[in-house]
Backbone as ProteinMPNN parsed JSONL, in Angstrom:
{"seq_chain_A": "XXXXXXXXXXXXXXXXXXXXXXXXXXXXXXXXXXXXXXXXXXXXXXXXXXXXXXXXXXXXXXXXXXXXXXXXXXXXXXXXXXXXXXXXXXXXXXXXXXXXXXXXXXXXXXXXXXXXXXXXXXXXXXXXXXXXXXXXXXXXXXXXXXXXXXXXXXXXXXXXXXXXXXXXXXXXXXXXXXX", "coords_chain_A": {"N_chain_A": [[0.858, -1.184, 0.0], [0.671, 2.166, -0.955], [1.728, 5.493, 0.157], [-0.238, 7.456, -0.419], [-2.574, 5.937, -0.764], [-2.735, 4.837, 1.791], [-3.133, 7.18, 3.368], [-5.57, 7.939, 2.3], [-7.213, 5.772, 3.063], [-7.051, 6.105, 5.825], [-8.372, 8.579, 6.118], [-10.862, 7.809, 5.176], [-11.601, 5.98, 7.191], [-11.813, 7.748, 9.315], [-13.914, 9.437, 8.546], [-16.199, 8.187, 6.894], [-18.528, 8.965, 5.52], [-17.958, 11.302, 4.166], [-15.866, 10.615, 2.52], [-16.421, 8.172, 1.079], [-15.401, 5.882, -0.29], [-13.182, 3.029, -0.209], [-10.703, 3.31, -1.327], [-8.713, 5.434, -3.502], [-10.026, 6.523, -6.715], [-9.637, 4.272, -9.445], [-7.206, 4.038, -12.138], [-8.525, 3.242, -14.437], [-11.205, 4.012, -13.962], [-10.781, 6.761, -13.745], [-9.931, 7.334, -16.365], [-12.269, 6.725, -17.804], [-14.021, 8.665, -16.802], [-12.691, 10.996, -17.656], [-12.843, 10.63, -20.436], [-15.628, 10.767, -20.761], [-16.033, 13.403, -19.953], [-14.661, 14.771, -21.958], [-16.202, 14.052, -24.225], [-18.701, 15.137, -23.466], [-18.012, 17.807, -23.385], [-17.44, 18.284, -26.095], [-19.945, 17.647, -27.282], [-21.504, 19.598, -26.174], [-20.718, 21.777, -27.49], [-18.872, 23.272, -26.206], [-16.142, 23.7, -26.022], [-14.419, 25.73, -25.318], [-15.065, 26.381, -22.773], [-14.228, 26.74, -19.314], [-13.126, 24.022, -17.254], [-14.156, 22.587, -14.248], [-13.084, 20.758, -11.517], [-14.516, 19.137, -8.916], [-13.912, 18.136, -5.571], [-11.342, 16.868, -5.669], [-9.54, 15.337, -4.203], [-7.06, 12.926, -3.883], [-6.092, 13.269, -6.393], [-6.567, 11.381, -8.337], [-8.458, 11.453, -10.473], [-7.704, 13.893, -11.505], [-5.227, 13.522, -12.757], [-5.975, 12.224, -15.13], [-7.582, 14.177, -16.214], [-5.958, 16.356, -16.603], [-4.992, 17.336, -19.104], [-7.142, 18.779, -19.989], [-7.02, 21.049, -18.557], [-8.247, 21.616, -15.9], [-9.79, 23.642, -13.311], [-8.994, 22.951, -10.13], [-10.617, 21.752, -7.3], [-10.459, 21.255, -3.891], [-11.289, 20.604, -0.623], [-9.856, 19.689, 1.584], [-6.975, 20.613, 3.142], [-4.396, 19.368, 3.212], [-4.523, 17.505, 1.108], [-5.042, 19.321, -0.966], [-2.619, 20.728, -1.022], [-0.919, 18.644, -1.783], [-1.95, 18.211, -4.333], [-1.248, 20.654, -5.572], [1.525, 20.389, -5.663], [1.791, 18.121, -7.281], [0.558, 18.929, -9.629], [1.573, 21.496, -10.821], [0.945, 23.177, -12.912], [-1.742, 23.619, -12.871], [-4.597, 25.403, -11.587], [-5.28, 25.248, -8.235], [-7.692, 25.156, -5.823], [-8.342, 25.596, -2.402], [-11.088, 24.875, -1.019], [-14.553, 24.476, -0.118], [-16.827, 22.626, -2.122], [-19.394, 23.695, -2.274], [-18.934, 26.416, -1.853], [-17.482, 27.004, -4.162], [-19.418, 26.486, -6.16], [-21.334, 28.413, -5.467], [-19.986, 30.715, -6.113], [-19.711, 30.736, -8.844], [-19.654, 32.535, -11.84], [-19.453, 32.562, -14.496], [-20.122, 30.42, -17.302], [-19.351, 26.918, -16.999], [-17.853, 23.648, -17.464], [-18.24, 20.656, -15.598], [-16.741, 18.343, -13.394], [-17.168, 15.889, -10.973], [-16.103, 14.327, -7.995], [-17.304, 13.95, -5.651], [-18.945, 12.107, -3.198], [-22.33, 11.345, -3.496], [-24.189, 9.677, -2.438], [-24.145, 9.174, 0.355], [-23.107, 11.398, 1.581], [-22.992, 13.995, 3.988], [-23.598, 16.519, 3.035], [-24.956, 16.131, 0.708], [-27.614, 16.762, -0.204], [-27.542, 19.569, -0.177], [-25.51, 19.975, -2.029], [-26.663, 18.884, -4.377], [-28.783, 20.688, -4.669], [-27.351, 23.095, -5.061], [-25.999, 22.483, -7.434], [-28.224, 22.214, -9.115], [-29.27, 24.857, -9.045], [-27.116, 26.317, -10.169], [-26.994, 25.128, -12.701], [-29.557, 25.795, -13.702], [-29.231, 28.505, -13.935], [-27.641, 28.618, -16.09], [-24.962, 28.231, -15.709], [-23.646, 25.82, -15.397], [-22.814, 23.847, -17.915], [-22.339, 21.249, -18.656], [-22.036, 18.18, -16.863], [-20.106, 15.718, -15.289], [-19.929, 12.822, -13.408], [-19.222, 10.236, -10.982], [-20.617, 7.357, -9.398], [-21.221, 5.039, -6.734], [-23.577, 3.887, -6.363], [-26.728, 2.49, -7.589], [-28.716, 4.081, -8.66], [-29.578, 7.089, -10.515], [-27.627, 9.737, -9.598], [-28.2, 12.461, -9.76], [-30.848, 12.795, -10.288], [-33.764, 14.627, -10.904], [-32.55, 17.085, -10.606], [-32.524, 18.823, -12.722], [-31.234, 18.71, -15.182], [-31.514, 18.422, -18.67], [-30.68, 16.326, -20.287], [-29.529, 13.193, -19.317], [-27.41, 10.498, -18.657], [-26.166, 7.203, -18.101], [-22.908, 6.504, -18.731], [-20.86, 4.701, -18.462], [-19.833, 1.666, -16.886], [-17.697, 0.724, -14.467], [-16.138, -1.961, -13.596], [-13.722, -2.743, -12.533], [-13.06, -1.149, -10.417], [-12.986, -0.421, -6.907], [-15.437, 0.24, -4.715], [-17.315, -1.156, -7.567], [-18.016, 1.27, -10.111], [-20.277, 3.679, -11.497], [-20.403, 5.799, -14.241], [-21.735, 8.912, -14.935], [-23.208, 11.257, -17.197], [-24.29, 14.55, -17.785], [-26.344, 17.057, -19.331]], "CA_chain_A": [[0.0, 0.0, 0.0], [1.496, 3.367, -0.997], [1.379, 6.521, 1.135], [-1.49, 8.102, -0.793], [-3.664, 5.007, -0.457], [-2.816, 4.731, 3.249], [-3.784, 8.404, 3.863], [-6.969, 7.88, 1.861], [-7.88, 4.81, 3.934], [-7.123, 6.741, 7.141], [-9.439, 9.579, 6.046], [-12.117, 7.061, 5.072], [-11.921, 5.443, 8.519], [-12.181, 8.864, 10.183], [-15.179, 10.049, 8.13], [-16.597, 7.468, 5.677], [-19.605, 9.626, 4.776], [-17.394, 12.342, 3.303], [-14.91, 10.03, 1.573], [-17.288, 7.386, 0.215], [-14.8, 4.676, -0.869], [-12.028, 2.521, 0.539], [-9.461, 3.664, -2.006], [-8.929, 6.415, -4.58], [-10.498, 6.002, -8.0], [-8.62, 3.579, -10.229], [-6.859, 4.673, -13.408], [-9.581, 2.912, -15.4], [-12.328, 4.896, -13.685], [-10.36, 8.123, -14.102], [-9.946, 7.442, -17.823], [-13.662, 6.751, -18.264], [-14.555, 9.979, -16.449], [-12.061, 11.966, -18.562], [-13.445, 10.433, -21.762], [-16.992, 11.293, -20.705], [-15.935, 14.866, -19.902], [-14.269, 15.222, -23.299], [-17.375, 13.888, -25.097], [-19.7, 16.127, -23.049], [-17.489, 19.11, -23.819], [-17.629, 18.369, -27.547], [-21.376, 17.65, -27.578], [-22.071, 20.855, -25.701], [-20.081, 22.86, -28.241], [-18.357, 24.067, -25.094], [-14.716, 23.387, -25.911], [-13.679, 26.841, -24.727], [-15.478, 26.573, -21.385], [-13.356, 26.187, -18.273], [-13.559, 22.801, -16.58], [-13.943, 22.617, -12.805], [-13.131, 19.439, -10.879], [-14.872, 19.242, -7.502], [-13.561, 16.995, -4.737], [-10.221, 16.222, -6.367], [-8.905, 14.355, -3.318], [-5.656, 12.578, -4.103], [-5.716, 13.577, -7.773], [-6.744, 10.227, -9.219], [-9.103, 11.932, -11.696], [-6.961, 15.054, -12.007], [-4.202, 13.035, -13.699], [-6.624, 11.945, -16.414], [-8.208, 15.41, -16.699], [-4.971, 17.448, -16.659], [-4.898, 17.912, -20.453], [-8.273, 19.691, -20.153], [-6.695, 22.206, -17.717], [-9.325, 21.942, -14.956], [-9.588, 24.315, -12.036], [-9.117, 21.825, -9.206], [-11.159, 22.179, -6.014], [-10.355, 20.246, -2.828], [-11.404, 21.325, 0.649], [-8.854, 19.208, 2.53], [-5.742, 21.368, 2.914], [-3.251, 18.499, 2.923], [-4.69, 16.998, -0.254], [-4.883, 20.448, -1.889], [-1.175, 20.963, -1.157], [-0.396, 17.53, -2.579], [-2.36, 18.478, -5.718], [-0.417, 21.761, -6.079], [2.852, 19.849, -5.966], [1.695, 17.163, -8.387], [0.041, 19.589, -10.836], [1.886, 22.928, -10.681], [0.386, 23.919, -14.045], [-3.179, 23.791, -12.677], [-5.078, 26.2, -10.46], [-5.864, 24.404, -7.188], [-8.365, 25.949, -4.796], [-8.673, 24.911, -1.158], [-12.389, 25.368, -0.582], [-15.682, 23.56, -0.206], [-17.505, 22.657, -3.418], [-20.535, 24.598, -2.183], [-18.404, 27.769, -2.064], [-17.149, 27.116, -5.582], [-20.66, 26.57, -6.918], [-21.983, 29.687, -5.16], [-19.222, 31.811, -6.722], [-19.665, 30.678, -10.307], [-20.258, 33.689, -12.509], [-19.364, 32.291, -15.931], [-20.414, 29.003, -17.56], [-18.272, 25.941, -16.878], [-18.112, 22.224, -17.44], [-17.984, 20.23, -14.23], [-16.504, 16.94, -13.048], [-17.232, 15.785, -9.52], [-15.792, 13.065, -7.31], [-17.928, 14.02, -4.325], [-19.966, 11.068, -3.056], [-23.666, 11.898, -3.264], [-25.078, 8.67, -1.828], [-24.215, 9.234, 1.806], [-22.426, 12.598, 2.058], [-23.897, 14.837, 4.778], [-23.952, 17.71, 2.267], [-25.459, 15.694, -0.603], [-28.792, 17.541, -0.613], [-27.097, 20.937, -0.46], [-24.76, 19.927, -3.289], [-27.632, 18.718, -5.465], [-29.496, 21.957, -4.823], [-26.417, 24.069, -5.641], [-25.82, 22.09, -8.834], [-29.459, 22.556, -9.813], [-29.338, 26.319, -9.202], [-26.088, 26.753, -11.125], [-27.405, 24.677, -14.029], [-30.718, 26.596, -14.102], [-28.72, 29.842, -14.275], [-26.792, 28.496, -17.273], [-23.555, 28.266, -15.303], [-23.076, 24.484, -15.598], [-23.267, 23.414, -19.237], [-22.332, 19.793, -18.597], [-21.523, 17.653, -15.6], [-19.758, 14.297, -15.296], [-19.58, 12.33, -12.078], [-19.369, 8.798, -10.821], [-21.28, 6.95, -8.17], [-21.17, 3.611, -6.416], [-24.955, 3.45, -6.257], [-27.386, 2.057, -8.816], [-29.633, 5.102, -9.168], [-29.084, 8.357, -11.039], [-27.374, 10.571, -8.426], [-28.705, 13.828, -9.937], [-32.248, 12.754, -10.745], [-34.565, 15.725, -10.39], [-31.773, 18.312, -10.45], [-32.919, 19.741, -13.78], [-30.528, 18.52, -16.45], [-32.411, 17.905, -19.715], [-30.143, 15.034, -20.716], [-28.702, 12.485, -18.332], [-27.264, 9.093, -19.037], [-25.027, 6.456, -17.57], [-22.034, 6.3, -19.884], [-19.899, 3.62, -18.245], [-19.798, 0.873, -15.661], [-16.295, 0.341, -14.291], [-16.13, -3.065, -12.637], [-12.391, -2.885, -11.947], [-12.895, -0.188, -9.333], [-13.499, -0.943, -5.641], [-16.421, -0.641, -5.343], [-17.602, -0.833, -8.964], [-18.542, 2.629, -10.237], [-21.04, 4.069, -12.676], [-20.088, 7.158, -14.688], [-22.925, 9.594, -15.445], [-22.991, 12.521, -17.882], [-25.493, 15.398, -17.782], [-26.33, 18.329, -20.075]], "C_chain_A": [[0.896, 1.237, 0.0], [0.974, 4.404, -0.005], [0.054, 7.198, 0.845], [-2.675, 7.219, -0.444], [-3.838, 4.878, 1.052], [-3.495, 5.961, 3.847], [-5.266, 8.411, 3.498], [-7.762, 6.952, 2.785], [-8.051, 5.39, 5.337], [-8.27, 7.765, 7.163], [-10.807, 8.9, 5.924], [-12.535, 6.549, 6.447], [-12.395, 6.552, 9.458], [-13.548, 9.449, 9.829], [-15.677, 9.41, 6.831], [-17.707, 8.152, 4.881], [-19.064, 10.708, 3.843], [-16.453, 11.761, 2.249], [-15.626, 9.103, 0.603], [-16.709, 6.123, -0.394], [-13.586, 4.274, -0.037], [-10.697, 2.913, -0.075], [-9.757, 4.726, -3.055], [-9.437, 5.729, -5.846], [-9.342, 5.344, -8.745], [-8.318, 4.374, -11.506], [-7.946, 4.42, -14.446], [-10.795, 3.811, -15.204], [-11.976, 6.327, -14.089], [-10.386, 8.332, -15.61], [-11.369, 7.515, -18.363], [-14.32, 8.099, -17.949], [-13.991, 11.039, -17.399], [-12.632, 11.845, -19.972], [-14.86, 11.02, -21.805], [-16.985, 12.82, -20.669], [-15.572, 15.431, -21.271], [-15.463, 15.139, -24.262], [-18.432, 14.945, -24.752], [-19.281, 17.525, -23.495], [-17.732, 19.294, -25.315], [-19.107, 18.453, -27.913], [-22.051, 18.952, -27.169], [-21.57, 22.041, -26.504], [-19.448, 23.832, -27.252], [-16.86, 23.858, -24.912], [-13.904, 24.513, -25.286], [-14.046, 27.069, -23.26], [-14.42, 26.05, -20.422], [-13.975, 24.913, -17.698], [-13.224, 22.948, -15.108], [-14.069, 21.191, -12.292], [-13.387, 19.633, -9.397], [-14.463, 17.973, -6.764], [-12.415, 16.191, -5.306], [-9.468, 15.209, -5.504], [-7.437, 14.148, -3.597], [-5.18, 12.876, -5.521], [-5.876, 12.428, -8.738], [-7.409, 10.637, -10.539], [-8.316, 13.076, -12.325], [-5.903, 14.639, -13.012], [-4.805, 12.82, -15.086], [-7.231, 13.199, -17.039], [-7.21, 16.525, -16.994], [-4.871, 18.103, -18.034], [-6.029, 18.89, -20.734], [-8.127, 20.942, -19.295], [-7.813, 22.569, -16.722], [-8.849, 22.872, -13.844], [-9.921, 23.24, -11.009], [-9.555, 22.34, -7.832], [-11.095, 21.012, -5.037], [-10.372, 20.975, -1.492], [-10.376, 20.895, 1.694], [-7.507, 19.866, 2.207], [-4.545, 20.51, 2.561], [-3.342, 17.94, 1.506], [-4.528, 18.119, -1.274], [-3.396, 20.762, -2.092], [-0.513, 19.877, -1.989], [-0.737, 17.742, -4.062], [-1.529, 19.606, -6.334], [0.973, 21.271, -6.467], [2.817, 18.934, -7.187], [1.311, 17.826, -9.706], [0.305, 21.09, -10.777], [1.303, 23.789, -11.802], [-1.098, 24.223, -13.875], [-3.471, 24.716, -11.502], [-5.753, 25.254, -9.478], [-6.429, 25.322, -6.109], [-8.66, 25.071, -3.582], [-9.977, 25.513, -0.658], [-13.431, 24.268, -0.748], [-16.347, 23.717, -1.575], [-18.7, 23.603, -3.396], [-20.105, 26.051, -2.387], [-18.106, 27.99, -3.546], [-18.408, 27.304, -6.411], [-21.367, 27.907, -6.692], [-21.284, 30.854, -5.856], [-19.162, 31.766, -8.24], [-20.328, 31.92, -10.886], [-20.11, 33.612, -14.027], [-19.61, 30.799, -16.138], [-19.16, 28.129, -17.495], [-18.787, 24.554, -17.22], [-17.683, 21.75, -16.067], [-17.736, 18.732, -14.173], [-16.495, 16.876, -11.532], [-16.898, 14.377, -9.046], [-16.452, 13.012, -5.937], [-19.018, 12.956, -4.226], [-21.322, 11.681, -2.717], [-24.626, 10.891, -2.648], [-25.246, 8.892, -0.347], [-23.539, 10.463, 2.396], [-23.402, 13.471, 2.837], [-24.347, 16.096, 4.023], [-24.569, 17.365, 0.905], [-26.645, 16.528, -1.071], [-28.405, 18.963, -0.973], [-26.314, 20.989, -1.771], [-25.689, 19.77, -4.484], [-28.376, 20.029, -5.733], [-28.603, 23.009, -5.48], [-26.145, 23.755, -7.107], [-27.04, 22.467, -9.662], [-29.579, 24.055, -10.059], [-28.351, 26.796, -10.263], [-26.452, 26.322, -12.549], [-28.575, 25.526, -14.542], [-30.298, 28.004, -14.525], [-27.813, 29.805, -15.513], [-25.308, 28.455, -16.966], [-22.876, 26.901, -15.378], [-23.661, 23.967, -16.908], [-23.283, 21.893, -19.349], [-21.7, 19.38, -17.284], [-21.246, 16.172, -15.786], [-19.387, 13.923, -13.87], [-19.693, 10.826, -12.06], [-19.994, 8.521, -9.472], [-21.089, 5.452, -7.966], [-22.576, 3.045, -6.265], [-25.524, 3.053, -7.612], [-28.195, 3.175, -9.469], [-28.885, 6.328, -9.68], [-28.867, 9.315, -9.86], [-27.898, 12.001, -8.539], [-30.126, 13.863, -10.5], [-33.018, 13.904, -10.089], [-33.829, 17.04, -10.236], [-32.069, 19.307, -11.575], [-32.165, 19.619, -15.089], [-31.48, 17.882, -17.463], [-31.966, 16.529, -20.19], [-29.296, 14.449, -19.597], [-28.614, 11.038, -18.761], [-26.04, 8.483, -18.36], [-24.162, 6.094, -18.763], [-21.033, 5.172, -19.686], [-20.175, 2.927, -16.918], [-18.371, 0.361, -15.551], [-16.237, -0.702, -13.181], [-14.795, -3.205, -11.925], [-12.09, -1.891, -10.857], [-13.471, -0.81, -8.069], [-14.121, 0.199, -4.854], [-16.619, -0.284, -6.818], [-18.319, 0.518, -9.053], [-19.301, 2.809, -11.547], [-20.719, 5.522, -12.984], [-21.345, 7.718, -15.342], [-22.516, 10.898, -16.114], [-24.326, 13.256, -18.0], [-25.262, 16.626, -18.65], [-27.693, 18.959, -19.932]], "O_chain_A": [[1.78, 1.359, 0.847], [-0.084, 4.222, 0.598], [-0.705, 7.486, 1.77], [-3.667, 7.693, 0.109], [-4.965, 4.815, 1.542], [-4.339, 5.826, 4.732], [-6.109, 8.836, 4.288], [-8.852, 7.303, 3.235], [-9.087, 5.185, 5.968], [-9.045, 7.81, 8.118], [-11.79, 9.365, 6.502], [-13.699, 6.673, 6.826], [-13.27, 6.33, 10.296], [-14.267, 9.91, 10.716], [-15.587, 10.03, 5.771], [-17.813, 7.934, 3.674], [-19.682, 10.991, 2.817], [-16.267, 12.363, 1.191], [-15.446, 9.244, -0.607], [-17.463, 5.341, -0.974], [-13.043, 5.068, 0.731], [-9.666, 2.853, 0.595], [-10.907, 4.905, -3.456], [-9.292, 4.519, -6.019], [-8.204, 5.811, -8.679], [-9.077, 5.262, -11.895], [-8.25, 5.302, -15.249], [-11.355, 4.317, -16.177], [-12.786, 7.019, -14.706], [-10.812, 9.385, -16.085], [-11.644, 8.285, -19.283], [-15.095, 8.611, -18.757], [-14.735, 11.887, -17.891], [-12.876, 12.857, -20.63], [-15.237, 11.685, -22.77], [-17.838, 13.458, -21.286], [-16.115, 16.453, -21.69], [-15.698, 16.07, -25.031], [-18.993, 15.575, -25.648], [-20.111, 18.322, -23.931], [-18.184, 20.356, -25.745], [-19.482, 19.254, -28.769], [-23.055, 19.352, -27.759], [-21.95, 23.181, -26.236], [-19.486, 25.049, -27.437], [-16.363, 23.839, -23.786], [-12.81, 24.273, -24.776], [-13.403, 27.868, -22.58], [-13.787, 25.028, -20.688], [-15.196, 24.76, -17.665], [-12.128, 23.386, -14.759], [-15.041, 20.498, -12.593], [-12.567, 20.227, -8.696], [-14.646, 16.867, -7.272], [-12.503, 14.968, -5.415], [-8.821, 14.31, -6.04], [-6.653, 15.095, -3.553], [-3.991, 12.748, -5.815], [-5.367, 12.491, -9.857], [-6.969, 10.212, -11.607], [-8.273, 13.203, -13.548], [-5.698, 15.324, -14.014], [-4.206, 13.194, -16.095], [-7.378, 13.274, -18.258], [-7.583, 17.541, -17.58], [-4.683, 19.317, -18.118], [-5.905, 19.741, -21.614], [-9.006, 21.804, -19.3], [-8.274, 23.71, -16.708], [-7.672, 22.888, -13.485], [-11.019, 22.683, -11.026], [-8.939, 23.248, -7.274], [-11.606, 19.926, -5.311], [-9.555, 21.866, -1.258], [-10.061, 21.667, 2.599], [-6.971, 19.685, 1.114], [-3.754, 20.884, 1.695], [-2.344, 17.907, 0.785], [-3.942, 17.905, -2.335], [-2.968, 21.033, -3.214], [0.359, 20.164, -2.81], [0.089, 17.482, -4.936], [-1.147, 19.52, -7.501], [1.527, 21.693, -7.482], [3.718, 18.976, -8.025], [1.687, 17.349, -10.777], [-0.637, 21.878, -10.692], [1.183, 25.005, -11.649], [-1.66, 25.0, -14.647], [-2.695, 24.801, -10.55], [-6.688, 24.539, -9.84], [-5.717, 26.161, -5.557], [-9.158, 23.953, -3.713], [-9.978, 26.529, 0.037], [-13.206, 23.269, -1.431], [-16.415, 24.822, -2.114], [-18.99, 24.249, -4.403], [-20.821, 26.83, -3.016], [-18.439, 29.033, -4.109], [-18.462, 28.184, -7.27], [-21.937, 28.471, -7.626], [-21.916, 31.866, -6.157], [-18.611, 32.676, -8.86], [-21.422, 32.305, -10.474], [-20.583, 34.488, -14.751], [-19.335, 29.998, -15.244], [-18.068, 28.544, -17.882], [-19.994, 24.314, -17.262], [-16.841, 22.385, -15.432], [-18.432, 17.95, -14.82], [-15.882, 17.719, -10.877], [-17.347, 13.381, -9.614], [-16.173, 12.108, -5.15], [-19.914, 12.903, -5.069], [-21.442, 12.447, -1.761], [-25.774, 11.233, -2.365], [-26.361, 8.812, 0.17], [-23.411, 10.556, 3.617], [-24.532, 13.67, 2.391], [-25.383, 16.672, 4.355], [-24.685, 18.238, 0.044], [-26.676, 16.959, -2.224], [-28.887, 19.506, -1.967], [-26.445, 21.945, -2.536], [-25.519, 20.451, -5.495], [-28.568, 20.423, -6.884], [-29.055, 23.736, -6.364], [-26.071, 24.666, -7.932], [-26.911, 22.977, -10.774], [-29.948, 24.478, -11.155], [-28.703, 27.579, -11.145], [-26.237, 27.077, -13.498], [-28.575, 25.932, -15.705], [-30.94, 28.618, -15.377], [-27.283, 30.835, -15.931], [-24.482, 28.625, -17.863], [-21.647, 26.831, -15.42], [-24.856, 23.684, -16.996], [-24.124, 21.318, -20.039], [-20.933, 20.128, -16.677], [-22.056, 15.452, -16.371], [-18.622, 14.626, -13.211], [-20.196, 10.214, -13.003], [-19.915, 9.323, -8.542], [-20.83, 4.706, -8.91], [-22.74, 1.842, -6.06], [-24.891, 3.251, -8.648], [-28.341, 3.208, -10.691], [-27.73, 6.57, -9.33], [-29.832, 9.671, -9.184], [-28.03, 12.688, -7.526], [-30.54, 14.848, -11.111], [-32.93, 14.12, -8.88], [-34.416, 18.021, -9.78], [-31.883, 20.511, -11.395], [-32.442, 20.37, -16.024], [-32.171, 16.913, -17.146], [-32.799, 15.666, -20.465], [-28.455, 15.131, -19.01], [-29.602, 10.43, -19.172], [-25.04, 9.149, -18.092], [-24.63, 5.449, -19.702], [-20.413, 4.728, -20.652], [-20.679, 3.526, -15.968], [-17.889, -0.349, -16.434], [-16.281, -0.377, -11.995], [-14.744, -3.737, -10.816], [-10.946, -1.804, -10.411], [-14.366, -1.651, -8.156], [-13.39, 1.061, -4.365], [-16.151, 0.759, -7.274], [-19.122, 0.865, -8.188], [-19.001, 2.175, -12.558], [-20.757, 6.375, -12.098], [-21.947, 7.073, -16.2], [-21.591, 11.57, -15.659], [-25.359, 12.648, -18.281], [-24.159, 17.169, -18.709], [-27.933, 20.04, -20.471]]}, "name": "protein", "num_of_chains": 1, "seq": "XXXXXXXXXXXXXXXXXXXXXXXXXXXXXXXXXXXXXXXXXXXXXXXXXXXXXXXXXXXXXXXXXXXXXXXXXXXXXXXXXXXXXXXXXXXXXXXXXXXXXXXXXXXXXXXXXXXXXXXXXXXXXXXXXXXXXXXXXXXXXXXXXXXXXXXXXXXXXXXXXXXXXXXXXXXXXXXXXXX"}
């Protein structure tokens, strides 16, 4: 077990509702999320839009998204510092996703790693995503979940679909794309 995985497991043990998994996303899951973000960006005719990654954690998805130059958001200070060191070319913000969503003032594409099944802020996050989308500030959103159901059902996206099932992740993950 490497140091990143050990820290992730430690954080999971301390607060499983905020972390949501036993280990960081696998490379396979990260690649599927990045592919879905690229497709959503192209389908939205939004190739010039900034991409925002919420809940970047250890950077498992950030590595796959780096070519898209995301603004990386992570509220945990230690992980945010680790992300700054690993990705000096990217803007890394140490803040809560709710703060980021509340401050949006120009349209963006969004990728999220925040668990919405059991996170104590799940309802507030869904509401913030819905408001930002209704205001035209989120043009597309890609996220993954360990649950079976659509994690953003009822949020207001006109198009939503499950684009991948990644069995090689622990637990298996479903990738969803919204526009």
